[in-house]
CSV table of C-alpha atoms in Angstrom, one decimal:
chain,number,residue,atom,x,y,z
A,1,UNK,CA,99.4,61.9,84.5
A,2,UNK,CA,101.5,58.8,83.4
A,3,UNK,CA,104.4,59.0,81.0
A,4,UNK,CA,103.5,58.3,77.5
A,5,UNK,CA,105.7,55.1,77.6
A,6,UNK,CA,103.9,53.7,80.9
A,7,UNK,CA,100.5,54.7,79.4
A,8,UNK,CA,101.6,52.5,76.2
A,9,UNK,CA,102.9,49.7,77.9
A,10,UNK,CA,99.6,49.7,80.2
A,11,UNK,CA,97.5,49.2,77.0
A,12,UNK,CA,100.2,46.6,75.5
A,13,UNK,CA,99.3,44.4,78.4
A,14,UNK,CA,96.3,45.0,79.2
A,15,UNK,CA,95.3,44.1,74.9
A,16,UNK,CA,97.6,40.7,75.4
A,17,UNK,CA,95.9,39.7,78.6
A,18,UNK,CA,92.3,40.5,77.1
A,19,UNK,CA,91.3,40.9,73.8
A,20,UNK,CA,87.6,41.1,74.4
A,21,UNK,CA,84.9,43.6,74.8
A,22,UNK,CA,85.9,43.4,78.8
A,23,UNK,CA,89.5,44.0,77.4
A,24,UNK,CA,88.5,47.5,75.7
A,25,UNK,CA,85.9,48.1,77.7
A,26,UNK,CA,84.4,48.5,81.5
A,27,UNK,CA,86.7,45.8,82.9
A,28,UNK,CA,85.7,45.8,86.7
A,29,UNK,CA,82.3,44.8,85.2
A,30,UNK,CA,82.9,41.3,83.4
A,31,UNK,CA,83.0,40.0,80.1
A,32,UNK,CA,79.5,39.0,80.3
A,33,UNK,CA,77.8,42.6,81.3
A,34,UNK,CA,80.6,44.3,78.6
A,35,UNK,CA,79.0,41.7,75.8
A,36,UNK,CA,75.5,43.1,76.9
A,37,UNK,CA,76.7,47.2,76.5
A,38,UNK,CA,78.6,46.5,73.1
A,39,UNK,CA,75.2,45.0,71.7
A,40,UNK,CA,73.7,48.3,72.4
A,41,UNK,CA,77.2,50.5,71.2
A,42,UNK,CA,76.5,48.4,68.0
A,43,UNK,CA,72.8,49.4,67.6
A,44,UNK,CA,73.4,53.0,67.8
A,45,UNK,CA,76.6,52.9,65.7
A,46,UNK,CA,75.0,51.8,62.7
A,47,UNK,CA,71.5,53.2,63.3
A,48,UNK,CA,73.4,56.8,63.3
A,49,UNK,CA,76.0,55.9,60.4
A,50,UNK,CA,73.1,54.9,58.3
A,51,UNK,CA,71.5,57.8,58.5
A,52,UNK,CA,73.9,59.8,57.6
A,53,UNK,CA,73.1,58.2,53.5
A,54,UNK,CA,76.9,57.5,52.9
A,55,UNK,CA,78.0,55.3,50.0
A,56,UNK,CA,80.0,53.2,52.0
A,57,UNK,CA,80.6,50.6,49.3
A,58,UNK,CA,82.7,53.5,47.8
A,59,UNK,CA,84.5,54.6,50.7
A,60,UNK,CA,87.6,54.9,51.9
A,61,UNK,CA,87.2,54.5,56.3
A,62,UNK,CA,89.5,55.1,58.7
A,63,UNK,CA,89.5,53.6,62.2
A,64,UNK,CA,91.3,54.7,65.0
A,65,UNK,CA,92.2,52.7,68.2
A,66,UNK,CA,90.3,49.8,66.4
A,67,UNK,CA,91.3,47.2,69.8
A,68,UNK,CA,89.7,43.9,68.9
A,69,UNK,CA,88.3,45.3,66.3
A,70,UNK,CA,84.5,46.1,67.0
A,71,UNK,CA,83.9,48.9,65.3
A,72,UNK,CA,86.2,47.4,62.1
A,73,UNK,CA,83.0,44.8,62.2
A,74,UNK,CA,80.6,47.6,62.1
A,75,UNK,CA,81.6,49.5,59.3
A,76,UNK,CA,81.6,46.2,57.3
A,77,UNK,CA,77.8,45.2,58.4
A,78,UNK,CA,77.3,49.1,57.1
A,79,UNK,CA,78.9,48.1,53.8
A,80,UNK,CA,82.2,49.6,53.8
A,81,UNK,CA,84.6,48.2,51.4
A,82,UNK,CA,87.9,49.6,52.2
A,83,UNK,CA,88.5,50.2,55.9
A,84,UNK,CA,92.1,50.9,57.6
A,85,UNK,CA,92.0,50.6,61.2
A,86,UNK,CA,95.3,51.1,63.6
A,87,UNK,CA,96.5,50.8,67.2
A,88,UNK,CA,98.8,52.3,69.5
A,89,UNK,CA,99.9,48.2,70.7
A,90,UNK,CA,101.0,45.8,68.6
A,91,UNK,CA,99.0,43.1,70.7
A,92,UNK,CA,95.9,44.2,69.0
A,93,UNK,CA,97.8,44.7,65.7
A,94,UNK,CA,99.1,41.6,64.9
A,95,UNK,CA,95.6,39.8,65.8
A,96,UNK,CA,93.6,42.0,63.5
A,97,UNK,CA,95.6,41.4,60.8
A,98,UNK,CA,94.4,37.6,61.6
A,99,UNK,CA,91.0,38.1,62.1
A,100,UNK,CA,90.4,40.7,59.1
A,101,UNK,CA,92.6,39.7,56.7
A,102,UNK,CA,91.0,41.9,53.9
A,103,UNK,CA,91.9,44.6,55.8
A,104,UNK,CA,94.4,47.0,56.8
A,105,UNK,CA,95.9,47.6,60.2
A,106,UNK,CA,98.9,50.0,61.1
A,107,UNK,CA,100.4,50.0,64.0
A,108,UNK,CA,100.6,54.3,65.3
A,109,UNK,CA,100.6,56.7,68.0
A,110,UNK,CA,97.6,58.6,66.3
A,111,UNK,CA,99.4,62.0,67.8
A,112,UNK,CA,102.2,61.1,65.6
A,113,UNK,CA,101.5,59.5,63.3
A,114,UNK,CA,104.3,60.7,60.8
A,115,UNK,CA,103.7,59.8,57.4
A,116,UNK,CA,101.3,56.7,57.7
A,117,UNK,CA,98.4,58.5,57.2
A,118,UNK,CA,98.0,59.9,53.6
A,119,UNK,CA,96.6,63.3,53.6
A,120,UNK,CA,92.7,63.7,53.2
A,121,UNK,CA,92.7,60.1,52.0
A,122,UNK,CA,89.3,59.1,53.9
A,123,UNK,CA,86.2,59.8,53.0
A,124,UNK,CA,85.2,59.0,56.9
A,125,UNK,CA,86.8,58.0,60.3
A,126,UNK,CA,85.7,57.3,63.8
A,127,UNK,CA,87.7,57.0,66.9
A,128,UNK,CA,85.3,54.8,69.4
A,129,UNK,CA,85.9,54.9,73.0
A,130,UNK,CA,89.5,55.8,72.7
A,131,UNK,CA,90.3,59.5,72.8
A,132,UNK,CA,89.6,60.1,76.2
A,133,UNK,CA,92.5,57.6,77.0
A,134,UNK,CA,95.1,60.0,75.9
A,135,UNK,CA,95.6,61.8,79.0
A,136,UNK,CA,98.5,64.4,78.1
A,137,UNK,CA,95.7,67.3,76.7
A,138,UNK,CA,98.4,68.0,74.1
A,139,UNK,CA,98.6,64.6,72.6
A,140,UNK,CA,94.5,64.9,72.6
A,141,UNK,CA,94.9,68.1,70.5
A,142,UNK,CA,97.6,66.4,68.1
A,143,UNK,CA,95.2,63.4,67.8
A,144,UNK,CA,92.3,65.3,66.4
A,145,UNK,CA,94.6,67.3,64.2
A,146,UNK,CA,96.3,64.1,62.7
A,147,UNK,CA,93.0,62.8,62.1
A,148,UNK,CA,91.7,66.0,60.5
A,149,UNK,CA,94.6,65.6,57.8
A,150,UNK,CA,93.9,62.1,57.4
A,151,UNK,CA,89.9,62.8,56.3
A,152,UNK,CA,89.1,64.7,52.9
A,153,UNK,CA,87.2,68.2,52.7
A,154,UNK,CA,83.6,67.2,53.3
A,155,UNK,CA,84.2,63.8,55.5
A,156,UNK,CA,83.0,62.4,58.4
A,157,UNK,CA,84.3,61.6,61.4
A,158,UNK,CA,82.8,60.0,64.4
A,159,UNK,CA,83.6,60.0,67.5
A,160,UNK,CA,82.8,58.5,71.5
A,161,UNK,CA,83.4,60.5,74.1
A,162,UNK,CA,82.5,61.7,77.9
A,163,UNK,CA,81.3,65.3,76.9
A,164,UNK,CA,81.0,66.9,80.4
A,165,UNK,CA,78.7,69.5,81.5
A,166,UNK,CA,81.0,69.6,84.8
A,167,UNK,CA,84.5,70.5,85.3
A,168,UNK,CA,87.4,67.7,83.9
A,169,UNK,CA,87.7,64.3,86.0
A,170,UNK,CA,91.4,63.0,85.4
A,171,UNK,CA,92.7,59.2,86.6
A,172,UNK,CA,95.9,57.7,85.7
A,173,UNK,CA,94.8,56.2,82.2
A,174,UNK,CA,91.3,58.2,81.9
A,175,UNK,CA,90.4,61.8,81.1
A,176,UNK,CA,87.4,63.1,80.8
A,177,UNK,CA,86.7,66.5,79.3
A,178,UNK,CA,84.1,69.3,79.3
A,179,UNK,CA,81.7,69.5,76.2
A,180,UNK,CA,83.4,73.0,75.2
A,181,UNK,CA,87.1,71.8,75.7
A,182,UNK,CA,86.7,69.0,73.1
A,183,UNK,CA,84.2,71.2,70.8
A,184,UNK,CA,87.3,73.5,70.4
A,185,UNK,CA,89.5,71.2,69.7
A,186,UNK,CA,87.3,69.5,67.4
A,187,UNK,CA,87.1,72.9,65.7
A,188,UNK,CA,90.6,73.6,65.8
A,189,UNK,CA,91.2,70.2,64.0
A,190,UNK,CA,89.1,71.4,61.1
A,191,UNK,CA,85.7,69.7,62.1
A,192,UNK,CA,82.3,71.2,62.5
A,193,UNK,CA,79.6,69.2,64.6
A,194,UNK,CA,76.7,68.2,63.4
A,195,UNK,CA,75.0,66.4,66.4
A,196,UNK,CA,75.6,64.1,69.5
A,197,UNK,CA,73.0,61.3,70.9
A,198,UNK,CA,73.2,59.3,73.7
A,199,UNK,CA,75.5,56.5,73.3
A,200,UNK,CA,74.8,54.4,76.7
A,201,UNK,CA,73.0,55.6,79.7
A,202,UNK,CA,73.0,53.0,81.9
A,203,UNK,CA,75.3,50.9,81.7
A,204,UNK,CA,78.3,52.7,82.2
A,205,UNK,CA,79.8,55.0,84.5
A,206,UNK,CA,77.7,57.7,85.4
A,207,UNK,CA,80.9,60.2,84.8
A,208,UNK,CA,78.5,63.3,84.0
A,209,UNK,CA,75.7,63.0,86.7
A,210,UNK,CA,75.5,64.1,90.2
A,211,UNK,CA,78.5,62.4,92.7
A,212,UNK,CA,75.7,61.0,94.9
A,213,UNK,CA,74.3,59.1,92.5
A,214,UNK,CA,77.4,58.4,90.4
A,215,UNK,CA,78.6,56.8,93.6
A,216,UNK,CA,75.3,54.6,93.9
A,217,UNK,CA,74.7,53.6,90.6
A,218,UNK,CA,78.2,52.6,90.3
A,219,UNK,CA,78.5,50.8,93.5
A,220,UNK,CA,75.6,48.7,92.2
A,221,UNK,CA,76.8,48.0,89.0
A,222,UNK,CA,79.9,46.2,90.6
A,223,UNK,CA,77.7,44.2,92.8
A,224,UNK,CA,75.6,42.8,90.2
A,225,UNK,CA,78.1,42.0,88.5
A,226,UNK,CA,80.5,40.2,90.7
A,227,UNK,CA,80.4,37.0,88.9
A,228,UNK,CA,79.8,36.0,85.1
A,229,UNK,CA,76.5,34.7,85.6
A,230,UNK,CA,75.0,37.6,87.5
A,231,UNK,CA,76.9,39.9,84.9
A,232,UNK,CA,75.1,38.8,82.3
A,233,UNK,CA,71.5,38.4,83.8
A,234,UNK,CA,72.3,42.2,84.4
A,235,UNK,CA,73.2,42.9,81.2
A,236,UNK,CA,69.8,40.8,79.6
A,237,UNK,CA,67.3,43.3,82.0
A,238,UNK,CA,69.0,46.1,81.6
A,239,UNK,CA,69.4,46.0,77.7
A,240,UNK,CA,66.1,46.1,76.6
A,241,UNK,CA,65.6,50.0,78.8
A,242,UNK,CA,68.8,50.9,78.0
A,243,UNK,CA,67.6,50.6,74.1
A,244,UNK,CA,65.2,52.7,74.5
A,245,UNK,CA,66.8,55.4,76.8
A,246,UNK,CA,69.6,55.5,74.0
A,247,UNK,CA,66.8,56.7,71.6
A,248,UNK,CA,64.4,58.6,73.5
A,249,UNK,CA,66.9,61.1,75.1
A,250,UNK,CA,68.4,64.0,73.8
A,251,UNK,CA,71.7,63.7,76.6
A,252,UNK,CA,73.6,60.8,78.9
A,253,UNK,CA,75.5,61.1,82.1
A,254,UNK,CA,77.5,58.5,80.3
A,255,UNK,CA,79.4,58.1,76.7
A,256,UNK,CA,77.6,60.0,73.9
A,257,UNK,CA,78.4,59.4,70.0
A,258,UNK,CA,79.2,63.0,68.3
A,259,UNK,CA,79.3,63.0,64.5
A,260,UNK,CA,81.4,66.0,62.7
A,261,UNK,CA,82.1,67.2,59.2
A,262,UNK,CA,85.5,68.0,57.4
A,263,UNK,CA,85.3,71.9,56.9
């Protein structure tokens, strides 16, 4: 497990090198292939927010690890009025504060936040794609419980995640956790679940499914997309199945949205 520091300055870099989807998202597969998957993280962000009926033009929204600020755009095509987002580097900072000047960005270690947060101030928050990135399972713990203070009684929060049916897979900048683990601390933060859907299913790492075919499926995503151009045709076939699969299934063997309720 890297430092805290290390894992800090990793992201620092990494944000001021790349602020894209590639940036924030699958790197070894291209810019092209990521611009493919976020159109389908989009689709099912919104579809699932705006089900949930919430009078976003009213609400206060957190967002946590907001990057380049994806999910920031979201939440506004959803309505939301007042959204905070906030980042660990101040690479991505500084450069969302210029793209979404309306808005407000704080820069915070959402495991420690201190003060910066205002107690059950938000009426709903997500963390997208970030949480398994904390690595030290305490930190991970500290994040949910900082972000359960920060949303009122009765909020939402939403979340992305690897919920594993299969014991933890750790990497220097990447854990991945089993379903239960993060449902208890999810539970211990104050949050009840109300449901998880498929995400992605295809195009992404296959970190829940068998190793034979993780291997495969993986090793094949690479290939096609080796350069920009064959990146993208990937992305173009693949995005009209992986629509579908994202509604018509019930689980992924890849990154799953999970949406929970302020006790």
């Amino acid at each position: 497990m890297k430092p805290h520091a290390e894992l800090r300055d990793f992201w620092e870099q990494r944000l001021r090198s790349d602020w894209t989807e590639s940036g924030v998202g699958y790197k070894a597969l291209g810019r092209a292939f990521n611009t493919w998957m976020y159109r389908v993280r989009a689709e099912g962000f919104r579809r699932e927010i705006a089900s949930l009926g919430l009078d976003l033009a009213k609400a206060r929204v957190l967002d946590v690890g907001s990057g380049t600020g994806f999910y920031v755009r979201q939440w506004r095509a959803l309505g939301a009025e007042s959204v905070t987002g906030s980042d660990l580097t101040e690479a991505a900072v500084e450069r969302l504060r210029a793209r979404f000047p309306h808005d407000t960005f704080l820069r915070l270690d959402i495991a420690d936040p201190g003060d910066a947060l205002e107690e059950s101030s938000y009426d709903v928050a997500s963390a997208m794609d970030m949480l398994f990135h904390i690595t030290d399972d305490t930190r991970y713990r500290a994040a949910l419980r900082s972000i359960g203070r920060a949303v009122r009684p009765g909020g939402v929060f939403v979340l992305s995640e690897n919920f594993l049916h299969r014991p933890e897979q750790r990497s220097d900048y990447q854990v991945n956790h089993p379903l239960p683990w993060i449902t208890e601390a999810l539970g211990e933060a104050g949050f009840e679940v109300l449901r998880r859907v498929p995400m992605l299913v295809l195009m992404n790492a296959q970190v829940d499914a068998n190793p034979v075919w993780r291997k495969l499926w993986g090793g094949l995503l690479r290939a096609v997309t080796l350069t920009e151009v064959t990146g993208w045709l990937a992305g173009a076939l693949l995005y009209p199945l992986e629509r579908r699969l994202v509604r018509v299934l019930r689980e992924s063997p890849t990154t799953e949205l999970m949406i929970c309720r302020r006790r």
